[in-house]
Amino acid sequence: MRINPETELFGIIGYPLSHSLSPMIHNRAFEESKINAIYLYLPCRDIKGVVPGMKSLSIKGLSVTIPHKEGICQHVDELDPLAEEIGAVNTLLNRDGHVVGYNTDAYGAIMPLKKELGSIKGRRVLVIGAGGAARAICFALKKEEAEITIVNRTKKRGQRLAQEIGARFYPLSEISNRGFDIIIQATSVGMYPDVDKMPVSKEILYPDAIVMDIVYNPLETRFLKEAKKIGCKVVPGIEMFIYQGVRQFELWTGRDAPIDIMRSTAISYLKGKEGEKGEKA
Ligand code: ATR
């Protein structure tokens, strides 16, 4: 790789910055697409300085991760409408000194489902969980006009999200097989090292459902294994991660992302590392 005055700078900000697959997939995608750019880990505590810093240093784009996804919203020059609705940004784009905040987690969750089903309009979707990831997924589903049911361990949190998006809510303990087209596991349960755990019993699964998990280490969670056993179509968490990265790449470069290369880079890395660290999309 050659670095010269034209090399564009990208990175990921968060604190503390734990291991992320984003530098791997983006640097590989730049290389594959022959784009003169580099993507770095940029640990960052002071989010107030991020947007001025991007402008001053001509940083073209940033991924935003824990704990800054919500806090950064008030510092950008413009918020994409979906990011504004969700109240969280995972992507910044510096458009000639004008910094826009986007949420590509939402796109990441929807695209693999659209790939399976075409449209998800009117589909009955069960979302397990009501944390940050579930929130982005729910707003994206709402935009696609899916019929959403949320279950969550903590009633208040689940009810709040359900109310915001106009979904049904049940406590996790009252979950039952209600004939959903899609079941999305959006909690951290099942992540390494607790690979035998599931947030709900396997009895709620049935063969016609498409089952998606946001956890991507292990690449196949116990929840997905159980779903596969009874014949469900499954969407592994790595797909959500890949598609959020694909959308970032497109926003930053204006080019189509080399998705197959990004996916194989992430999967081969995780296969080598499987079991070392907990990660989810
Ligand atoms: P993230 O932003 O990554 O989604 P989060 O905001 O901490 O993380 O949310 C985690 C989600 O996993 C929540 O829905 C949480 O349920 P609570 O609202 O009851 O905390 C859910 N979760 C975490 N551990 C769980 C467990 N052992 N059983 C069931 N749900 C769990």
XYZ file of C-alpha atoms and ligand atoms in Angstrom:
312
model
C 0.000 0.000 0.000
C 1.272 3.466 -0.916
C 0.474 6.492 1.195
C 0.697 9.875 -0.497
C -0.846 13.349 -0.070
C -4.024 12.199 -1.831
C -4.632 9.238 0.478
C -8.053 9.669 2.101
C -8.430 8.966 5.793
C -11.199 6.910 7.412
C -11.461 5.266 10.804
C -13.497 4.002 13.696
C -14.064 6.029 16.865
C -15.164 4.662 20.252
C -13.826 4.276 23.782
C -12.360 2.011 24.826
C -11.928 0.733 21.273
C -12.129 -2.999 21.536
C -11.253 -5.158 18.620
C -13.336 -4.383 15.517
C -13.599 -6.101 12.158
C -14.336 -2.793 10.427
C -10.693 -1.844 9.681
C -10.185 -5.254 8.097
C -13.184 -5.176 5.792
C -12.778 -1.542 4.772
C -9.044 -1.640 4.089
C -9.548 -4.814 2.056
C -12.440 -3.176 0.168
C -10.325 -0.067 -0.619
C -7.546 -2.280 -1.897
C -9.906 -4.374 -4.021
C -11.576 -1.257 -5.491
C -8.199 0.461 -6.030
C -9.231 3.399 -3.862
C -6.418 5.462 -2.387
C -7.593 5.397 1.241
C -6.755 4.021 4.652
C -8.987 3.100 7.621
C -7.562 3.293 11.159
C -8.499 2.651 14.787
C -9.006 6.079 16.368
C -9.716 5.728 20.108
C -11.666 8.800 21.155
C -13.045 10.053 24.460
C -13.951 13.606 23.482
C -16.834 13.483 21.015
C -17.131 17.269 20.959
C -13.845 17.365 19.082
C -14.784 14.773 16.458
C -16.681 16.852 13.896
C -14.300 19.877 14.049
C -11.398 17.385 13.932
C -12.784 15.708 10.819
C -13.035 19.080 9.096
C -9.674 20.315 10.229
C -7.812 17.112 9.307
C -9.879 16.338 6.178
C -10.999 12.983 7.539
C -13.479 11.722 4.955
C -15.494 9.264 6.990
C -15.775 7.602 10.389
C -17.540 4.623 11.905
C -18.926 5.413 15.339
C -19.206 2.758 18.032
C -19.823 2.372 21.777
C -20.274 4.639 23.708
C -20.679 7.463 21.159
C -23.523 6.366 18.855
C -26.139 8.476 20.636
C -23.941 11.338 21.852
C -22.528 12.204 18.429
C -26.009 13.063 17.091
C -25.956 16.552 18.617
C -22.564 17.419 17.098
C -23.095 16.724 13.397
C -24.026 19.384 10.830
C -26.853 17.249 9.491
C -28.616 14.049 10.545
C -29.989 11.618 8.023
C -33.752 11.263 8.794
C -33.513 7.564 9.754
C -30.566 8.226 12.100
C -32.591 11.048 13.641
C -35.573 8.756 14.230
C -33.406 6.045 15.745
C -31.439 8.591 17.776
C -28.129 6.904 16.954
C -25.389 7.384 14.361
C -22.840 4.748 13.365
C -21.437 6.522 10.291
C -20.096 10.027 9.629
C -19.457 11.424 6.178
C -17.476 14.617 5.643
C -18.959 16.179 2.500
C -16.526 19.007 1.760
C -16.626 20.337 5.305
C -20.270 19.457 5.996
C -20.498 16.425 8.298
C -23.571 14.198 7.987
C -24.531 11.410 10.437
C -26.119 8.192 9.173
C -27.244 4.915 10.717
C -26.246 1.993 8.510
C -26.980 -0.634 11.211
C -30.619 -0.349 10.188
C -29.771 -0.982 6.521
C -27.508 -3.849 7.598
C -30.383 -5.634 9.304
C -32.870 -5.174 6.488
C -30.787 -6.023 3.430
C -30.150 -9.720 4.249
C -33.894 -10.143 4.894
C -34.796 -8.422 1.630
C -32.371 -10.726 -0.121
C -34.374 -13.703 1.188
C -37.882 -12.293 0.809
C -37.818 -9.462 -1.719
C -40.102 -7.142 0.216
C -40.790 -7.367 3.938
C -43.876 -5.177 3.777
C -46.661 -6.701 5.881
C -44.408 -9.526 7.133
C -44.906 -10.508 10.765
C -41.607 -10.004 12.554
C -40.680 -10.953 16.107
C -37.780 -8.949 17.557
C -36.206 -10.397 20.706
C -34.535 -7.577 22.637
C -34.959 -3.823 23.000
C -31.382 -2.490 23.324
C -29.515 -0.258 20.870
C -29.232 -2.882 18.138
C -32.891 -3.908 18.438
C -33.859 -0.258 18.230
C -32.080 0.326 14.906
C -33.583 -2.903 13.552
C -37.111 -1.964 14.667
C -36.995 1.481 13.042
C -35.731 -0.054 9.816
C -38.509 -2.661 9.910
C -41.062 0.068 10.518
C -39.823 1.963 7.488
C -40.338 -1.199 5.444
C -43.889 -1.443 6.825
C -43.376 -4.780 8.558
C -45.749 -5.860 11.350
C -43.530 -5.853 14.439
C -43.799 -7.635 17.790
C -41.140 -7.006 20.435
C -40.293 -9.227 23.393
C -37.813 -8.146 26.028
C -36.643 -9.283 29.456
C -37.126 -5.803 30.965
C -40.740 -4.846 30.447
C -40.328 -1.089 30.658
C -37.585 -0.893 28.031
C -39.489 -3.154 25.639
C -42.740 -1.280 26.125
C -41.045 2.045 25.484
C -39.587 0.904 22.171
C -42.858 -0.763 21.143
C -44.754 2.425 21.848
C -42.313 4.545 19.846
C -42.629 2.423 16.722
C -46.238 1.310 17.120
C -45.425 -2.366 17.736
C -46.924 -5.006 20.034
C -45.001 -5.905 23.164
C -44.834 -9.023 25.333
C -42.487 -9.774 28.215
C -39.875 -12.362 27.268
C -41.499 -14.880 29.620
C -44.765 -14.686 27.665
C -43.259 -15.383 24.268
C -45.089 -17.998 22.258
C -45.315 -19.311 18.772
C -47.550 -16.744 17.121
C -46.865 -17.532 13.498
C -44.132 -15.039 12.671
C -42.529 -14.899 9.232
C -39.240 -13.617 10.649
C -37.670 -14.018 14.107
C -34.748 -11.718 14.948
C -32.546 -12.484 17.958
C -31.321 -8.972 18.846
C -29.835 -9.520 22.322
C -26.244 -10.342 23.208
C -27.245 -13.783 24.513
C -25.287 -16.614 22.895
C -22.178 -14.527 22.318
C -18.806 -16.108 23.144
C -18.055 -17.416 25.779
C -21.718 -18.216 26.573
C -22.194 -20.100 23.332
C -24.742 -22.569 24.774
C -27.163 -19.854 25.842
C -30.341 -18.753 24.066
C -32.641 -15.914 25.162
C -35.753 -18.044 24.571
C -36.536 -21.735 24.403
C -36.185 -23.523 21.068
C -39.897 -24.404 21.306
C -40.767 -20.991 19.843
C -39.081 -21.945 16.564
C -40.988 -23.525 13.690
C -39.835 -24.499 10.203
C -41.502 -21.743 8.135
C -39.733 -18.885 9.918
C -36.637 -17.056 8.725
C -34.397 -16.752 11.771
C -31.750 -14.064 12.106
C -29.236 -13.520 14.904
C -27.226 -10.333 15.448
C -24.431 -12.174 17.271
C -21.545 -13.071 14.958
C -19.086 -14.713 17.307
C -19.674 -17.617 17.096
C -20.513 -17.375 13.389
C -23.369 -19.788 14.051
C -25.034 -19.271 17.433
C -26.883 -22.033 19.275
C -30.140 -20.243 18.388
C -29.310 -20.496 14.683
C -28.174 -24.124 15.067
C -31.499 -25.045 16.658
C -33.372 -23.161 13.937
C -31.406 -24.928 11.203
C -32.085 -28.332 12.790
C -35.834 -27.926 12.342
C -35.489 -26.584 8.801
C -35.678 -22.780 9.223
C -33.831 -20.523 6.823
C -31.196 -18.749 8.885
C -29.423 -15.396 8.505
C -26.180 -15.257 10.517
C -25.172 -12.072 12.362
C -22.164 -11.560 10.135
C -24.544 -10.608 7.296
C -25.846 -7.632 9.261
C -22.296 -6.562 10.001
C -21.266 -6.906 6.353
C -24.235 -4.951 5.014
C -23.794 -2.073 7.470
C -20.193 -1.892 6.227
C -21.279 -2.129 2.594
C -23.573 0.869 3.046
C -20.765 2.806 4.761
C -18.419 2.087 1.878
C -21.031 3.275 -0.623
C -21.705 6.475 1.314
C -18.010 7.240 1.680
C -16.827 6.396 -1.828
C -19.924 6.662 -4.040
C -18.955 3.263 -5.458
C -20.476 -0.223 -5.199
C -18.868 -2.192 -2.387
C -16.987 -5.435 -3.132
C -19.324 -7.348 -0.832
C -17.987 -10.854 -1.466
C -14.449 -9.809 -0.588
C -15.659 -7.980 2.528
C -17.621 -11.037 3.634
C -14.826 -13.534 3.012
C -12.322 -11.262 4.793
C -14.542 -11.087 7.894
C -15.444 -14.775 7.887
C -11.915 -16.049 7.426
C -10.726 -13.778 10.215
C -13.497 -14.935 12.564
C -12.920 -18.578 11.685
C -9.309 -18.189 12.679
C -10.297 -16.367 15.839
C -13.538 -18.178 16.689
C -14.050 -18.385 20.407
C -11.601 -15.663 21.344
C -13.884 -12.689 21.814
C -17.536 -11.800 22.041
C -18.752 -9.745 19.126
C -22.096 -8.929 17.622
C -23.200 -6.903 14.650
P -26.980 -3.275 22.391
O -26.928 -1.789 22.337
O -25.745 -3.925 21.864
O -28.231 -3.841 21.801
P -27.907 -3.239 25.095
O -28.452 -1.887 24.838
O -27.184 -3.495 26.363
O -26.930 -3.673 23.939
O -29.125 -4.290 24.961
C -28.991 -5.624 25.154
C -30.317 -6.380 24.938
O -30.108 -7.746 25.279
C -31.472 -5.920 25.819
O -32.693 -6.131 25.160
C -31.332 -6.842 27.017
O -32.506 -7.003 27.745
P -32.861 -5.987 28.981
O -33.499 -4.778 28.358
O -33.784 -6.771 29.814
O -31.552 -5.698 29.665
C -31.013 -8.122 26.317
N -30.348 -9.109 27.186
C -29.075 -9.060 27.651
N -28.819 -10.155 28.393
C -29.961 -10.897 28.409
C -30.340 -12.156 29.010
N -29.475 -12.873 29.729
N -31.594 -12.616 28.773
C -32.471 -11.916 28.037
N -32.183 -10.716 27.454
C -30.945 -10.227 27.634
